[in-house]
Amino acid sequence: MGVRQAQKQQSRRALMDAGLRLLEDQNLTSLGVREVTRAAGMSPAGFYRHFRDMADLGVALVEESLASLHLLVRSVLEGRGGAEELIDRTVEIIELHVREHPAHVRFLARERHGGARQVREAIAAELDRFAEEVGAALALQSVSAGWGEGELRMLAELYVGHVVSTAAAFLEAPAGDPEAARRVAATARMQLRLVSLGRRHWKDA
Amino acid sequence: MGVRQAQKQQSRRALMDAGLRLLEDQNLTSLGVREVTRAAGMSPAGFYRHFRDMADLGVALVEESLASLHLLVRSVLEGRGGAEELIDRTVEIIELHVREHPAHVRFLARERHGGARQVREAIAAELDRFAEEVGAALALQSVSAGWGEGELRMLAELYVGHVVSTAAAFLEAPAGDPEAARRVAATARMQLRLVSLGRRHWKDA
DNA sequence: AATCTCGGCAAACAGTTGTTTACTGAATGA
DNA sequence: TCATTCAGTAAACAACTGTTTGCCGAGATT
C-alpha cells in the first residue's frame, strides 16, 4: 500500500476513534460533523473525503465493533467440554470482551435501537448472522438430537439475546466495583444453567 | 383543580406529546428545546415553565411510559391458571401493549442505553422494581418451593430481560406484516416454555 | 373592585451547525 | 522531470441552537 493510502487510512482511523470516544456520552444522531473533525484534529470539510454522512461513520463503527465480536462467538462455539465448563467460559469471555472494548459495546447497545435507521439495520443484520452461526453450532451438540430447525433458531435467539443483556449488564456495573461485576457474572451463569436444563428436558414432553 | 392549573397541565401534555412524537426518529440527546416547543405550538421560553432541561422532559416521559407497563405486569402476575396459559397470556399482553403504545415502548428501548444519564438511571431503577415485583410473585408459585432469594431474583431478571427483548422484537416487526408479529410471538412463547422447563428441573441437581 | 400570581411571549444574546466552494501542496506515475 | 491526482484546508453561506430578559394579560385571591 502506498504512502498516500496509508495516510488516508490514518485519518479515517482518527475520525472513527474520535467518534467512538464522543459516542461514550452521546448518541449518534446528536453527534456533529464539526464535533468529530475538531476532536480528530481535522478541518470540517475533510470529513467528506471519508464519509458521506454521520450515519455512514456509524455503519463503519458497527462493522468494526462486530468484527471483534465474531471472534468471540467463534472461540466460544469451538470449545470442547461439558455444558458447565462451556457456560463458565462463555460468561468469562463476555466479561473480558466488555472490559477490553467498552466503547464498542456501549456503542452497539446504544445504537441498537437508536435514531439512525441504517445503523440499526446494520446491527440487526449482524445479530441475525450471529444467531444463525450459534444455531448451526447448537445443531452439532448431542443435546440437540431431534430438534427441528425452528426450535434451534429460537434457542439461538434466546442465547444471543442473553449475551446482549449480559454484556449491557457488565457495562452498567461501575468500573471500580469488582463485586458488582461478580454478581452480574454469577447471575448470567445461573441463567445459562437454567436454560441448559430446559434444553435437556425439551423433548420429554 | 383551578382553570389555571388545568391550562398548565394541558401545555405540559402538549410538550410531552410533541416530544414523544419527535423521539420516534431521533434520540433524546439530539432533541432541541426549540424543536419541541415549535411542534407543540409554544414559544421557546415557555418550555422552561415546565421543565428545567431536556433530560427533565425525558424523565417525565419515563414515568409516563412505565406507569402503563406497571399495569401490564400486575395483570399478568395476578392471573391464575397453568404455566401454559400464563405464557400465552403474557405474550399476548406484551404484543397488545406494544401495539397500543408503540411510541412509549420505542422511547424506552431507545433511551435505556441512551446518552442522558438521568433518563438511563430512571429506566434502570424502574426495571429493577419490576424484577422485584416479579420475584415476589414467583415466590408464591408452587414451582418455586425451596428456591432461595438469589435464585428467585435471577429468574425474575431473566423474565424481565426476556420481556424487554420480546417487546423490542415486536416493535421491529413491520406494522403491515402480521406474519412477522406471529413469528415473534411464537418464538417468545417457546422460549418461555423452555425457561419454564428449566425451572421445573432446577432443584433436581 | 383592586391586587397579586404566573403561564406564555417576543426579542435579543453569542454561539453553534452542515455543506459547498476554490485552493494548496505532497504523493504518484509517465 | 513534469503533469496529474487527491487528501486536507480556509472561508463563506444561511440557518439554526439554548437561555435570559422584560413584559403582558388572564386567572386567582382578597
PDB file of C-alpha atoms in Angstrom, chain A residues 1-186:
ATOM      1  CA  MET A   1       0.000   0.000   0.000  1.00  0.00           C
ATOM      2  CA  GLY A   2       1.278   3.433  -0.977  1.00  0.00           C
ATOM      3  CA  VAL A   3       2.126   6.253   1.385  1.00  0.00           C
ATOM      4  CA  ARG A   4      -0.949   8.094   0.162  1.00  0.00           C
ATOM      5  CA  GLN A   5      -3.393   5.339   1.088  1.00  0.00           C
ATOM      6  CA  ALA A   6      -1.696   4.798   4.420  1.00  0.00           C
ATOM      7  CA  GLN A   7      -2.106   8.446   5.374  1.00  0.00           C
ATOM      8  CA  LYS A   8      -5.741   8.393   4.352  1.00  0.00           C
ATOM      9  CA  GLN A   9      -6.437   5.322   6.432  1.00  0.00           C
ATOM     10  CA  GLN A  10      -4.733   7.000   9.357  1.00  0.00           C
ATOM     11  CA  SER A  11      -7.071   9.973   9.080  1.00  0.00           C
ATOM     12  CA  ARG A  12     -10.026   7.647   8.778  1.00  0.00           C
ATOM     13  CA  ARG A  13      -8.944   5.879  11.925  1.00  0.00           C
ATOM     14  CA  ALA A  14      -8.566   9.223  13.704  1.00  0.00           C
ATOM     15  CA  LEU A  15     -12.133  10.125  12.748  1.00  0.00           C
ATOM     16  CA  MET A  16     -13.506   6.778  13.889  1.00  0.00           C
ATOM     17  CA  ASP A  17     -11.573   6.880  17.152  1.00  0.00           C
ATOM     18  CA  ALA A  18     -12.714  10.407  17.878  1.00  0.00           C
ATOM     19  CA  GLY A  19     -16.289   9.435  17.030  1.00  0.00           C
ATOM     20  CA  LEU A  20     -16.176   6.380  19.263  1.00  0.00           C
ATOM     21  CA  ARG A  21     -14.840   8.440  22.118  1.00  0.00           C
ATOM     22  CA  LEU A  22     -17.502  11.129  21.753  1.00  0.00           C
ATOM     23  CA  LEU A  23     -20.207   8.489  21.495  1.00  0.00           C
ATOM     24  CA  GLU A  24     -19.481   7.371  25.031  1.00  0.00           C
ATOM     25  CA  ASP A  25     -21.717  10.109  26.348  1.00  0.00           C
ATOM     26  CA  GLN A  26     -23.997  10.953  23.462  1.00  0.00           C
ATOM     27  CA  ASN A  27     -25.972   9.416  20.634  1.00  0.00           C
ATOM     28  CA  LEU A  28     -25.061   9.161  17.009  1.00  0.00           C
ATOM     29  CA  THR A  29     -27.965  11.401  15.993  1.00  0.00           C
ATOM     30  CA  SER A  30     -26.607  14.209  18.120  1.00  0.00           C
ATOM     31  CA  LEU A  31     -23.004  13.797  17.006  1.00  0.00           C
ATOM     32  CA  GLY A  32     -21.932  16.605  14.694  1.00  0.00           C
ATOM     33  CA  VAL A  33     -19.515  16.651  11.789  1.00  0.00           C
ATOM     34  CA  ARG A  34     -17.649  19.610  13.196  1.00  0.00           C
ATOM     35  CA  GLU A  35     -17.526  17.992  16.601  1.00  0.00           C
ATOM     36  CA  VAL A  36     -15.848  14.861  15.259  1.00  0.00           C
ATOM     37  CA  THR A  37     -13.399  16.637  12.981  1.00  0.00           C
ATOM     38  CA  ARG A  38     -12.449  19.013  15.773  1.00  0.00           C
ATOM     39  CA  ALA A  39     -11.726  16.085  18.084  1.00  0.00           C
ATOM     40  CA  ALA A  40      -9.776  14.337  15.341  1.00  0.00           C
ATOM     41  CA  GLY A  41      -7.683  17.431  14.592  1.00  0.00           C
ATOM     42  CA  MET A  42      -9.030  17.900  11.102  1.00  0.00           C
ATOM     43  CA  SER A  43     -10.929  20.548   9.208  1.00  0.00           C
ATOM     44  CA  PRO A  44     -14.704  20.054   8.876  1.00  0.00           C
ATOM     45  CA  ALA A  45     -14.629  19.644   5.117  1.00  0.00           C
ATOM     46  CA  GLY A  46     -12.133  16.830   5.403  1.00  0.00           C
ATOM     47  CA  PHE A  47     -14.819  14.622   6.877  1.00  0.00           C
ATOM     48  CA  TYR A  48     -16.477  14.250   3.489  1.00  0.00           C
ATOM     49  CA  ARG A  49     -13.331  12.734   1.984  1.00  0.00           C
ATOM     50  CA  HIS A  50     -14.062   9.675   4.124  1.00  0.00           C
ATOM     51  CA  PHE A  51     -17.761   9.516   4.901  1.00  0.00           C
ATOM     52  CA  ARG A  52     -20.873  10.679   3.110  1.00  0.00           C
ATOM     53  CA  ASP A  53     -22.838  11.042   6.320  1.00  0.00           C
ATOM     54  CA  MET A  54     -22.690  10.670  10.054  1.00  0.00           C
ATOM     55  CA  ALA A  55     -24.749   7.521   9.620  1.00  0.00           C
ATOM     56  CA  ASP A  56     -22.001   6.344   7.286  1.00  0.00           C
ATOM     57  CA  LEU A  57     -19.450   6.723  10.061  1.00  0.00           C
ATOM     58  CA  GLY A  58     -21.872   4.855  12.285  1.00  0.00           C
ATOM     59  CA  VAL A  59     -22.077   1.904   9.911  1.00  0.00           C
ATOM     60  CA  ALA A  60     -18.294   1.762   9.732  1.00  0.00           C
ATOM     61  CA  LEU A  61     -18.175   1.646  13.526  1.00  0.00           C
ATOM     62  CA  VAL A  62     -20.728  -1.158  13.539  1.00  0.00           C
ATOM     63  CA  GLU A  63     -18.556  -3.237  11.264  1.00  0.00           C
ATOM     64  CA  GLU A  64     -15.509  -2.615  13.391  1.00  0.00           C
ATOM     65  CA  SER A  65     -17.361  -3.344  16.621  1.00  0.00           C
ATOM     66  CA  LEU A  66     -18.850  -6.591  15.394  1.00  0.00           C
ATOM     67  CA  ALA A  67     -15.676  -7.901  13.835  1.00  0.00           C
ATOM     68  CA  SER A  68     -14.180  -8.373  17.282  1.00  0.00           C
ATOM     69  CA  LEU A  69     -17.450  -9.889  18.474  1.00  0.00           C
ATOM     70  CA  HIS A  70     -17.303 -12.506  15.745  1.00  0.00           C
ATOM     71  CA  LEU A  71     -14.020 -13.743  17.093  1.00  0.00           C
ATOM     72  CA  LEU A  72     -15.643 -14.003  20.497  1.00  0.00           C
ATOM     73  CA  VAL A  73     -18.503 -16.123  19.226  1.00  0.00           C
ATOM     74  CA  ARG A  74     -16.174 -18.414  17.323  1.00  0.00           C
ATOM     75  CA  SER A  75     -13.901 -19.007  20.256  1.00  0.00           C
ATOM     76  CA  VAL A  76     -16.856 -19.932  22.455  1.00  0.00           C
ATOM     77  CA  LEU A  77     -18.525 -22.247  19.987  1.00  0.00           C
ATOM     78  CA  GLU A  78     -15.416 -24.119  19.024  1.00  0.00           C
ATOM     79  CA  GLY A  79     -14.677 -25.018  22.604  1.00  0.00           C
ATOM     80  CA  ARG A  80     -14.938 -28.599  23.742  1.00  0.00           C
ATOM     81  CA  GLY A  81     -16.002 -29.686  27.166  1.00  0.00           C
ATOM     82  CA  GLY A  82     -19.135 -30.223  29.216  1.00  0.00           C
ATOM     83  CA  ALA A  83     -22.061 -27.829  29.470  1.00  0.00           C
ATOM     84  CA  GLU A  84     -20.837 -26.440  32.768  1.00  0.00           C
ATOM     85  CA  GLU A  85     -17.378 -25.521  31.511  1.00  0.00           C
ATOM     86  CA  LEU A  86     -18.875 -24.051  28.353  1.00  0.00           C
ATOM     87  CA  ILE A  87     -21.111 -21.798  30.406  1.00  0.00           C
ATOM     88  CA  ASP A  88     -18.251 -20.628  32.592  1.00  0.00           C
ATOM     89  CA  ARG A  89     -16.093 -19.866  29.600  1.00  0.00           C
ATOM     90  CA  THR A  90     -18.913 -18.015  27.827  1.00  0.00           C
ATOM     91  CA  VAL A  91     -19.502 -15.662  30.720  1.00  0.00           C
ATOM     92  CA  GLU A  92     -15.775 -15.159  31.214  1.00  0.00           C
ATOM     93  CA  ILE A  93     -15.306 -14.214  27.594  1.00  0.00           C
ATOM     94  CA  ILE A  94     -18.227 -11.809  27.632  1.00  0.00           C
ATOM     95  CA  GLU A  95     -16.811 -10.060  30.691  1.00  0.00           C
ATOM     96  CA  LEU A  96     -13.360  -9.911  29.173  1.00  0.00           C
ATOM     97  CA  HIS A  97     -14.681  -8.515  25.937  1.00  0.00           C
ATOM     98  CA  VAL A  98     -16.676  -5.801  27.683  1.00  0.00           C
ATOM     99  CA  ARG A  99     -13.623  -4.856  29.721  1.00  0.00           C
ATOM    100  CA  GLU A 100     -11.374  -4.699  26.678  1.00  0.00           C
ATOM    101  CA  HIS A 101     -13.726  -2.928  24.282  1.00  0.00           C
ATOM    102  CA  PRO A 102     -16.137  -0.961  26.443  1.00  0.00           C
ATOM    103  CA  ALA A 103     -16.610   1.803  23.894  1.00  0.00           C
ATOM    104  CA  HIS A 104     -17.554  -0.618  21.144  1.00  0.00           C
ATOM    105  CA  VAL A 105     -20.010  -2.480  23.349  1.00  0.00           C
ATOM    106  CA  ARG A 106     -21.552   0.739  24.593  1.00  0.00           C
ATOM    107  CA  PHE A 107     -21.887   1.994  21.057  1.00  0.00           C
ATOM    108  CA  LEU A 108     -23.694  -1.176  19.971  1.00  0.00           C
ATOM    109  CA  ALA A 109     -26.044  -1.167  22.945  1.00  0.00           C
ATOM    110  CA  ARG A 110     -26.822   2.485  22.389  1.00  0.00           C
ATOM    111  CA  GLU A 111     -27.411   2.409  18.661  1.00  0.00           C
ATOM    112  CA  ARG A 112     -29.155  -0.966  18.517  1.00  0.00           C
ATOM    113  CA  HIS A 113     -32.427   0.888  18.972  1.00  0.00           C
ATOM    114  CA  GLY A 114     -31.019   4.312  18.188  1.00  0.00           C
ATOM    115  CA  GLY A 115     -32.233   7.001  15.840  1.00  0.00           C
ATOM    116  CA  ALA A 116     -30.203   6.180  12.726  1.00  0.00           C
ATOM    117  CA  ARG A 117     -32.034   3.647  10.579  1.00  0.00           C
ATOM    118  CA  GLN A 118     -29.009   2.482   8.601  1.00  0.00           C
ATOM    119  CA  VAL A 119     -27.053   1.793  11.768  1.00  0.00           C
ATOM    120  CA  ARG A 120     -29.948  -0.025  13.404  1.00  0.00           C
ATOM    121  CA  GLU A 121     -30.338  -2.240  10.378  1.00  0.00           C
ATOM    122  CA  ALA A 122     -26.622  -2.965  10.178  1.00  0.00           C
ATOM    123  CA  ILE A 123     -26.605  -4.115  13.797  1.00  0.00           C
ATOM    124  CA  ALA A 124     -29.773  -6.151  13.406  1.00  0.00           C
ATOM    125  CA  ALA A 125     -28.430  -7.901  10.310  1.00  0.00           C
ATOM    126  CA  GLU A 126     -25.231  -8.790  12.097  1.00  0.00           C
ATOM    127  CA  LEU A 127     -27.049 -10.086  15.164  1.00  0.00           C
ATOM    128  CA  ASP A 128     -29.099 -12.251  12.827  1.00  0.00           C
ATOM    129  CA  ARG A 129     -25.920 -13.705  11.421  1.00  0.00           C
ATOM    130  CA  PHE A 130     -24.770 -14.426  14.961  1.00  0.00           C
ATOM    131  CA  ALA A 131     -27.987 -16.267  15.696  1.00  0.00           C
ATOM    132  CA  GLU A 132     -27.548 -18.326  12.555  1.00  0.00           C
ATOM    133  CA  GLU A 133     -23.985 -19.161  13.478  1.00  0.00           C
ATOM    134  CA  VAL A 134     -24.958 -20.111  17.011  1.00  0.00           C
ATOM    135  CA  GLY A 135     -27.850 -22.196  15.696  1.00  0.00           C
ATOM    136  CA  ALA A 136     -25.521 -24.133  13.415  1.00  0.00           C
ATOM    137  CA  ALA A 137     -23.181 -24.808  16.306  1.00  0.00           C
ATOM    138  CA  LEU A 138     -26.028 -25.923  18.562  1.00  0.00           C
ATOM    139  CA  ALA A 139     -27.172 -28.398  15.928  1.00  0.00           C
ATOM    140  CA  LEU A 140     -23.893 -30.253  16.291  1.00  0.00           C
ATOM    141  CA  GLN A 141     -24.270 -30.812  20.004  1.00  0.00           C
ATOM    142  CA  SER A 142     -25.659 -34.152  21.133  1.00  0.00           C
ATOM    143  CA  VAL A 143     -28.260 -32.440  23.344  1.00  0.00           C
ATOM    144  CA  SER A 144     -29.945 -31.139  20.193  1.00  0.00           C
ATOM    145  CA  ALA A 145     -30.806 -34.572  18.804  1.00  0.00           C
ATOM    146  CA  GLY A 146     -34.276 -34.493  17.293  1.00  0.00           C
ATOM    147  CA  TRP A 147     -34.573 -30.710  17.342  1.00  0.00           C
ATOM    148  CA  GLY A 148     -36.219 -29.004  14.367  1.00  0.00           C
ATOM    149  CA  GLU A 149     -34.749 -26.022  12.598  1.00  0.00           C
ATOM    150  CA  GLY A 150     -37.270 -23.638  14.126  1.00  0.00           C
ATOM    151  CA  GLU A 151     -36.542 -24.911  17.609  1.00  0.00           C
ATOM    152  CA  LEU A 152     -32.819 -24.488  17.138  1.00  0.00           C
ATOM    153  CA  ARG A 153     -33.359 -20.989  15.832  1.00  0.00           C
ATOM    154  CA  MET A 154     -35.434 -19.927  18.817  1.00  0.00           C
ATOM    155  CA  LEU A 155     -32.830 -21.335  21.174  1.00  0.00           C
ATOM    156  CA  ALA A 156     -30.077 -19.496  19.316  1.00  0.00           C
ATOM    157  CA  GLU A 157     -32.027 -16.250  19.556  1.00  0.00           C
ATOM    158  CA  LEU A 158     -32.523 -16.822  23.266  1.00  0.00           C
ATOM    159  CA  TYR A 159     -28.778 -17.224  23.687  1.00  0.00           C
ATOM    160  CA  VAL A 160     -27.902 -14.188  21.575  1.00  0.00           C
ATOM    161  CA  GLY A 161     -30.416 -12.075  23.458  1.00  0.00           C
ATOM    162  CA  HIS A 162     -28.965 -13.262  26.728  1.00  0.00           C
ATOM    163  CA  VAL A 163     -25.431 -12.433  25.648  1.00  0.00           C
ATOM    164  CA  VAL A 164     -26.508  -8.922  24.702  1.00  0.00           C
ATOM    165  CA  SER A 165     -28.294  -8.426  28.028  1.00  0.00           C
ATOM    166  CA  THR A 166     -25.316  -9.725  29.953  1.00  0.00           C
ATOM    167  CA  ALA A 167     -22.875  -7.508  28.092  1.00  0.00           C
ATOM    168  CA  ALA A 168     -25.056  -4.492  28.839  1.00  0.00           C
ATOM    169  CA  ALA A 169     -25.233  -5.502  32.488  1.00  0.00           C
ATOM    170  CA  PHE A 170     -21.435  -5.730  32.710  1.00  0.00           C
ATOM    171  CA  LEU A 171     -21.249  -2.305  31.131  1.00  0.00           C
ATOM    172  CA  GLU A 172     -23.535  -0.796  33.731  1.00  0.00           C
ATOM    173  CA  ALA A 173     -21.509  -2.225  36.578  1.00  0.00           C
ATOM    174  CA  PRO A 174     -19.246   0.541  37.967  1.00  0.00           C
ATOM    175  CA  ALA A 175     -15.652   0.171  36.820  1.00  0.00           C
ATOM    176  CA  GLY A 176     -14.236   0.307  40.327  1.00  0.00           C
ATOM    177  CA  ASP A 177     -16.636  -2.225  41.778  1.00  0.00           C
ATOM    178  CA  PRO A 178     -15.461  -5.798  41.171  1.00  0.00           C
ATOM    179  CA  GLU A 179     -18.199  -7.126  43.429  1.00  0.00           C
ATOM    180  CA  ALA A 180     -20.914  -5.800  41.102  1.00  0.00           C
ATOM    181  CA  ALA A 181     -19.238  -7.462  38.126  1.00  0.00           C
ATOM    182  CA  ARG A 182     -19.060 -10.723  40.017  1.00  0.00           C
ATOM    183  CA  ARG A 183     -22.772 -10.537  40.795  1.00  0.00           C
ATOM    184  CA  VAL A 184     -23.545  -9.987  37.123  1.00  0.00           C
ATOM    185  CA  ALA A 185     -21.372 -12.959  36.181  1.00  0.00           C
ATOM    186  CA  ALA A 186     -22.967 -15.207  38.806  1.00  0.00           C
TER     187      ALA A 186
END
